[in-house]
Amino acid sequence: MSQEIAVEFRHVTFSRNRRPLVANLNFSIPQGEALVLLGRSGSGKTTTMKLINRLFTPSQGEVLFNNIPTTQWNEIKLRRKIGYVIQETGLFPHFTVERNVGLVPSLEHWKPNQIKSRVYEMLHLVGLEPEKFAHRYPHELSGGQRQRVGVARALAANPPVLLMDEPFGALDPITRLELQREFKRLQQELGKTVVFVTHDIQEAFVLASRIGLMYGGELVVLGTPEEFMRSPHPEALAFLQCLKPTP
Ligand SMILES: Nc1ncnc2c1ncn2[C@@H]1O[C@H](COP(=O)(O)OP(=O)(O)OP(=O)(O)O)[C@@H](O)[C@H]1O
Ligand SMILES: [Mg+2]
């Protein structure tokens, strides 16, 4: 059975002030895949994500979402299909946790009681007791709690594709590992397509069905974790040196 393609990059370059931020991106993401983009700071991971939900449009080449170029999509419709957890969580400061998490369902006119039960379900999932946290504002949370609200919000409307830009960066290592495992289980169970950015190779190995290694704006290695382990690319070797034995 051939697998459907969720996202496809066709010879994509994105430039600002005539300088390419990413170049020659040419790869596809099958539905249900957990693709982890790994790379050091400034290597082009966030830029690649933003090309998927059309925060950026290619300077050359095209990005296809469900086989249609992103430039031909209605932007709002496209973004409703793509949950996005941004690096800085992007919560609305003047909305409670409950309103933040229920944002997309309410834009999609779900019934209030449906929204509330979905919000509570998502907060449970990310380990925040709804009774305690639903009515707080983002500034009344720790950085790690805010990140978890960001994850809950991205999952709430059940989008088929999730972009997650270092969503667990601000968590302590124990909570982080718990959430990674929980997220992995969930992703496999729901069959979601996920693009997950990290510069933590440990995290990449826990979550990835394939790892894409970015270096200087290019995708230099793309393969399963086993293939990645055998990659002779110097940047892959540099990352593999950071790998500690898994707990
Ligand atoms: N809007 C912009 N205009 C000009 N240059 C940009 C813009 N956004 C990012 N850059 C540059 O593009 C390169 C790639 O940035 P990007 O944000 O994709 O990196 P990243 O891999 O996500 O890094 P990090 O791990 O630090 O988040 C960097 O050199 C960055 O300075
Ligand atoms: Mg980034």
Tab-separated table of C-alpha atoms and ligand atoms in Angstrom:
chain	number	residue	atom	x	y	z
A	1	MET	CA	0.000	0.000	0.000
A	2	SER	CA	1.424	3.367	-0.957
A	3	GLN	CA	1.496	5.925	1.808
A	4	GLU	CA	-0.142	9.323	1.391
A	5	ILE	CA	2.181	12.300	1.448
A	6	ALA	CA	1.240	14.997	3.974
A	7	VAL	CA	3.928	17.555	3.142
A	8	GLU	CA	6.365	17.790	0.280
A	9	PHE	CA	9.272	20.189	-0.249
A	10	ARG	CA	10.260	20.502	-3.908
A	11	HIS	CA	13.646	22.151	-4.344
A	12	VAL	CA	12.808	24.868	-1.846
A	13	THR	CA	15.002	27.859	-1.109
A	14	PHE	CA	13.930	30.712	1.123
A	15	SER	CA	15.939	33.922	1.066
A	16	ARG	CA	15.871	37.177	2.976
A	17	ASN	CA	17.861	40.138	1.673
A	18	ARG	CA	19.222	37.859	-1.045
A	19	ARG	CA	20.713	35.550	1.567
A	20	PRO	CA	19.289	32.003	1.614
A	21	LEU	CA	18.138	31.002	5.114
A	22	VAL	CA	17.365	27.501	3.854
A	23	ALA	CA	18.347	26.039	0.500
A	24	ASN	CA	17.674	23.004	-1.704
A	25	LEU	CA	15.119	21.419	0.611
A	26	ASN	CA	13.783	18.426	-1.272
A	27	PHE	CA	11.980	15.800	0.780
A	28	SER	CA	8.515	14.501	1.665
A	29	ILE	CA	6.760	13.679	4.895
A	30	PRO	CA	4.342	10.731	4.680
A	31	GLN	CA	1.153	10.857	6.726
A	32	GLY	CA	1.632	9.492	10.226
A	33	GLU	CA	5.342	10.173	10.298
A	34	ALA	CA	7.134	11.727	13.274
A	35	LEU	CA	9.894	13.660	11.574
A	36	VAL	CA	12.374	15.231	13.954
A	37	LEU	CA	14.380	18.138	12.597
A	38	LEU	CA	17.635	18.188	14.456
A	39	GLY	CA	20.278	20.859	14.122
A	40	ARG	CA	22.318	23.394	15.978
A	41	SER	CA	21.063	26.932	16.607
A	42	GLY	CA	20.602	28.936	13.404
A	43	SER	CA	20.657	25.880	11.116
A	44	GLY	CA	17.205	26.656	9.655
A	45	LYS	CA	14.805	24.437	11.619
A	46	THR	CA	12.222	27.093	12.494
A	47	THR	CA	12.408	28.537	8.976
A	48	THR	CA	11.615	25.088	7.546
A	49	MET	CA	8.556	24.793	9.824
A	50	LYS	CA	7.296	28.222	8.818
A	51	LEU	CA	7.445	27.184	5.170
A	52	ILE	CA	4.943	24.414	5.952
A	53	ASN	CA	2.194	26.606	7.422
A	54	ARG	CA	2.964	29.455	5.045
A	55	LEU	CA	4.309	31.940	7.553
A	56	PHE	CA	6.992	31.962	4.849
A	57	THR	CA	6.559	31.203	1.144
A	58	PRO	CA	9.425	29.745	-0.901
A	59	SER	CA	11.663	32.081	-2.901
A	60	GLN	CA	12.283	29.132	-5.205
A	61	GLY	CA	10.531	25.787	-5.497
A	62	GLU	CA	7.305	24.898	-3.718
A	63	VAL	CA	5.931	23.325	-0.577
A	64	LEU	CA	2.873	21.112	-1.012
A	65	PHE	CA	0.386	20.379	1.740
A	66	ASN	CA	-1.974	17.489	0.867
A	67	ASN	CA	-0.567	17.720	-2.677
A	68	ILE	CA	-1.534	21.388	-3.114
A	69	PRO	CA	1.106	24.159	-3.063
A	70	THR	CA	0.824	26.236	0.126
A	71	THR	CA	0.561	29.372	-2.029
A	72	GLN	CA	-2.728	28.033	-3.423
A	73	TRP	CA	-4.220	27.287	-0.018
A	74	ASN	CA	-6.510	29.646	1.806
A	75	GLU	CA	-4.206	30.643	4.665
A	76	ILE	CA	-6.812	30.268	7.391
A	77	LYS	CA	-7.935	26.844	6.166
A	78	LEU	CA	-4.329	25.712	5.909
A	79	ARG	CA	-3.449	26.797	9.454
A	80	ARG	CA	-6.537	25.150	10.947
A	81	LYS	CA	-5.185	21.852	9.632
A	82	ILE	CA	-1.775	22.435	11.155
A	83	GLY	CA	-1.336	22.711	14.914
A	84	TYR	CA	1.678	24.844	15.758
A	85	VAL	CA	3.587	24.989	19.014
A	86	ILE	CA	6.026	27.856	18.642
A	87	GLN	CA	9.333	28.148	20.380
A	88	GLU	CA	8.075	30.859	22.778
A	89	THR	CA	4.634	29.186	23.281
A	90	GLY	CA	2.721	32.215	21.902
A	91	LEU	CA	-0.115	32.127	24.440
A	92	PHE	CA	-2.416	35.133	24.580
A	93	PRO	CA	-1.485	36.894	27.829
A	94	HIS	CA	-4.966	38.321	28.457
A	95	PHE	CA	-6.720	34.942	27.960
A	96	THR	CA	-6.996	32.328	30.712
A	97	VAL	CA	-5.449	28.896	30.176
A	98	GLU	CA	-8.939	27.598	29.401
A	99	ARG	CA	-9.552	30.182	26.666
A	100	ASN	CA	-6.085	29.731	25.217
A	101	VAL	CA	-6.455	25.963	24.896
A	102	GLY	CA	-10.041	26.240	23.613
A	103	LEU	CA	-9.185	28.878	21.032
A	104	VAL	CA	-9.388	26.904	17.801
A	105	PRO	CA	-12.392	24.794	18.867
A	106	SER	CA	-14.233	28.024	19.681
A	107	LEU	CA	-13.245	29.526	16.309
A	108	GLU	CA	-14.694	26.384	14.795
A	109	HIS	CA	-17.941	26.973	16.700
A	110	TRP	CA	-17.896	23.929	18.928
A	111	LYS	CA	-20.552	23.961	21.664
A	112	PRO	CA	-19.330	25.523	24.959
A	113	ASN	CA	-19.658	22.264	26.924
A	114	GLN	CA	-17.750	20.372	24.192
A	115	ILE	CA	-14.994	22.969	24.301
A	116	LYS	CA	-14.760	22.785	28.063
A	117	SER	CA	-14.537	19.006	28.168
A	118	ARG	CA	-11.928	19.009	25.390
A	119	VAL	CA	-9.876	21.652	27.212
A	120	TYR	CA	-9.991	19.687	30.453
A	121	GLU	CA	-9.060	16.478	28.643
A	122	MET	CA	-6.027	18.180	27.017
A	123	LEU	CA	-4.886	19.750	30.293
A	124	HIS	CA	-5.015	16.324	31.951
A	125	LEU	CA	-3.012	14.921	29.082
A	126	VAL	CA	-0.152	17.378	29.546
A	127	GLY	CA	-0.183	16.888	33.309
A	128	LEU	CA	-1.856	20.114	34.420
A	129	GLU	CA	-4.808	19.643	36.789
A	130	PRO	CA	-7.629	21.568	35.107
A	131	GLU	CA	-9.245	22.596	38.411
A	132	LYS	CA	-6.017	24.281	39.422
A	133	PHE	CA	-4.851	25.752	36.139
A	134	ALA	CA	-7.818	26.412	33.807
A	135	HIS	CA	-8.554	29.841	35.245
A	136	ARG	CA	-5.007	31.127	35.520
A	137	TYR	CA	-3.385	33.547	33.121
A	138	PRO	CA	-0.094	32.720	31.361
A	139	HIS	CA	1.916	35.053	33.629
A	140	GLU	CA	0.715	33.014	36.624
A	141	LEU	CA	2.471	29.897	35.303
A	142	SER	CA	6.058	28.700	35.239
A	143	GLY	CA	7.849	28.544	31.880
A	144	GLY	CA	7.439	24.762	31.681
A	145	GLN	CA	3.727	24.980	32.545
A	146	ARG	CA	3.260	27.572	29.808
A	147	GLN	CA	4.925	25.215	27.348
A	148	ARG	CA	2.550	22.444	28.324
A	149	VAL	CA	-0.425	24.759	27.778
A	150	GLY	CA	1.040	25.482	24.325
A	151	VAL	CA	1.108	21.746	23.568
A	152	ALA	CA	-2.466	21.310	24.873
A	153	ARG	CA	-3.624	24.159	22.665
A	154	ALA	CA	-2.023	22.702	19.546
A	155	LEU	CA	-3.687	19.323	20.191
A	156	ALA	CA	-7.111	20.660	21.156
A	157	ALA	CA	-8.681	20.958	17.716
A	158	ASN	CA	-7.244	17.601	16.666
A	159	PRO	CA	-5.396	18.823	13.549
A	160	PRO	CA	-3.997	16.113	11.241
A	161	VAL	CA	-0.553	17.729	11.217
A	162	LEU	CA	1.392	19.157	14.154
A	163	LEU	CA	4.441	21.397	14.002
A	164	MET	CA	6.262	21.535	17.308
A	165	ASP	CA	9.211	23.860	17.697
A	166	GLU	CA	11.178	22.797	20.779
A	167	PRO	CA	7.971	22.363	22.781
A	168	PHE	CA	9.673	20.692	25.736
A	169	GLY	CA	12.711	22.981	25.920
A	170	ALA	CA	11.847	24.623	29.241
A	171	LEU	CA	10.911	21.453	31.129
A	172	ASP	CA	12.884	19.712	33.846
A	173	PRO	CA	14.407	16.436	32.588
A	174	ILE	CA	11.918	14.188	34.424
A	175	THR	CA	8.767	15.950	33.206
A	176	ARG	CA	10.384	16.186	29.808
A	177	LEU	CA	10.941	12.461	29.529
A	178	GLU	CA	7.386	11.785	30.751
A	179	LEU	CA	5.922	14.128	28.165
A	180	GLN	CA	8.127	12.752	25.394
A	181	ARG	CA	6.917	9.234	26.104
A	182	GLU	CA	3.308	10.305	26.476
A	183	PHE	CA	3.547	12.265	23.260
A	184	LYS	CA	5.115	9.367	21.382
A	185	ARG	CA	2.343	7.021	22.527
A	186	LEU	CA	-0.293	9.532	21.526
A	187	GLN	CA	1.256	10.219	18.146
A	188	GLN	CA	1.374	6.533	17.294
A	189	GLU	CA	-2.132	5.928	18.586
A	190	LEU	CA	-3.691	8.836	16.703
A	191	GLY	CA	-1.520	8.426	13.614
A	192	LYS	CA	-0.750	12.120	13.468
A	193	THR	CA	1.869	13.606	11.207
A	194	VAL	CA	4.340	15.485	13.361
A	195	VAL	CA	7.296	17.677	12.566
A	196	PHE	CA	9.220	18.171	15.761
A	197	VAL	CA	12.194	20.502	16.134
A	198	THR	CA	14.911	19.953	18.673
A	199	HIS	CA	18.633	20.330	19.160
A	200	ASP	CA	18.614	17.515	21.680
A	201	ILE	CA	19.687	14.266	20.011
A	202	GLN	CA	18.365	12.240	22.955
A	203	GLU	CA	14.901	13.676	22.349
A	204	ALA	CA	15.231	13.015	18.619
A	205	PHE	CA	15.873	9.338	19.290
A	206	VAL	CA	12.882	9.000	21.636
A	207	LEU	CA	10.413	10.568	19.224
A	208	ALA	CA	11.535	10.167	15.641
A	209	SER	CA	10.410	7.758	12.983
A	210	ARG	CA	12.954	9.661	10.867
A	211	ILE	CA	15.536	12.245	11.790
A	212	GLY	CA	16.319	15.137	9.461
A	213	LEU	CA	19.601	16.809	10.266
A	214	MET	CA	19.908	20.469	9.276
A	215	TYR	CA	23.223	22.183	8.851
A	216	GLY	CA	23.799	25.673	7.441
A	217	GLY	CA	20.260	25.876	6.022
A	218	GLU	CA	20.385	22.504	4.287
A	219	LEU	CA	19.010	19.082	5.114
A	220	VAL	CA	22.203	17.054	5.165
A	221	VAL	CA	20.958	13.711	6.535
A	222	LEU	CA	17.473	12.199	6.423
A	223	GLY	CA	16.818	8.706	7.689
A	224	THR	CA	15.593	6.418	10.443
A	225	PRO	CA	17.375	6.633	13.798
A	226	GLU	CA	19.299	3.470	12.828
A	227	GLU	CA	20.398	5.068	9.555
A	228	PHE	CA	21.314	8.239	11.393
A	229	MET	CA	23.538	6.252	13.760
A	230	ARG	CA	25.514	5.038	10.756
A	231	SER	CA	25.755	8.399	8.981
A	232	PRO	CA	29.324	9.439	8.217
A	233	HIS	CA	28.364	13.143	7.962
A	234	PRO	CA	30.603	15.156	10.312
A	235	GLU	CA	27.623	17.041	11.772
A	236	ALA	CA	25.836	13.736	12.507
A	237	LEU	CA	28.997	12.486	14.207
A	238	ALA	CA	29.178	15.699	16.243
A	239	PHE	CA	25.600	15.143	17.457
A	240	LEU	CA	26.160	11.436	18.111
A	241	GLN	CA	28.979	12.357	20.465
A	242	CYS	CA	26.378	14.111	22.661
A	243	LEU	CA	24.343	10.921	23.024
A	244	LYS	CA	24.254	9.573	26.555
A	245	PRO	CA	23.045	6.081	27.474
A	246	THR	CA	19.203	6.165	27.680
A	247	PRO	CA	17.729	5.878	31.177
B	1	LIG	N1	13.031	36.902	9.493
B	1	LIG	C1	14.349	36.706	9.291
B	1	LIG	N2	15.092	37.571	8.564
B	1	LIG	C2	16.404	37.363	8.345
B	1	LIG	N3	17.073	36.310	8.832
B	1	LIG	C3	16.402	35.421	9.567
B	1	LIG	C4	15.002	35.554	9.836
B	1	LIG	N4	14.607	34.513	10.599
B	1	LIG	C5	15.707	33.758	10.802
B	1	LIG	N5	16.787	34.294	10.189
B	1	LIG	C6	18.151	33.693	10.109
B	1	LIG	O1	18.029	32.457	9.416
B	1	LIG	C7	18.858	31.450	9.971
B	1	LIG	C8	18.014	30.252	10.380
B	1	LIG	O2	17.153	30.642	11.443
B	1	LIG	P1	16.137	29.633	12.155
B	1	LIG	O3	15.283	30.444	13.057
B	1	LIG	O4	15.463	28.842	11.103
B	1	LIG	O5	17.156	28.707	12.965
B	1	LIG	P2	16.858	27.515	13.995
B	1	LIG	O6	17.532	26.298	13.442
B	1	LIG	O7	15.418	27.435	14.282
B	1	LIG	O8	17.685	27.994	15.291
B	1	LIG	P3	17.328	27.858	16.898
B	1	LIG	O9	17.702	26.448	17.286
B	1	LIG	O10	18.239	28.865	17.514
B	1	LIG	O11	15.883	28.184	17.095
B	1	LIG	C9	19.609	32.120	11.131
B	1	LIG	O12	20.850	32.499	10.669
B	1	LIG	C10	18.733	33.334	11.458
B	1	LIG	O13	19.515	34.386	11.972
B	2	MG	MG	14.290	27.853	15.988
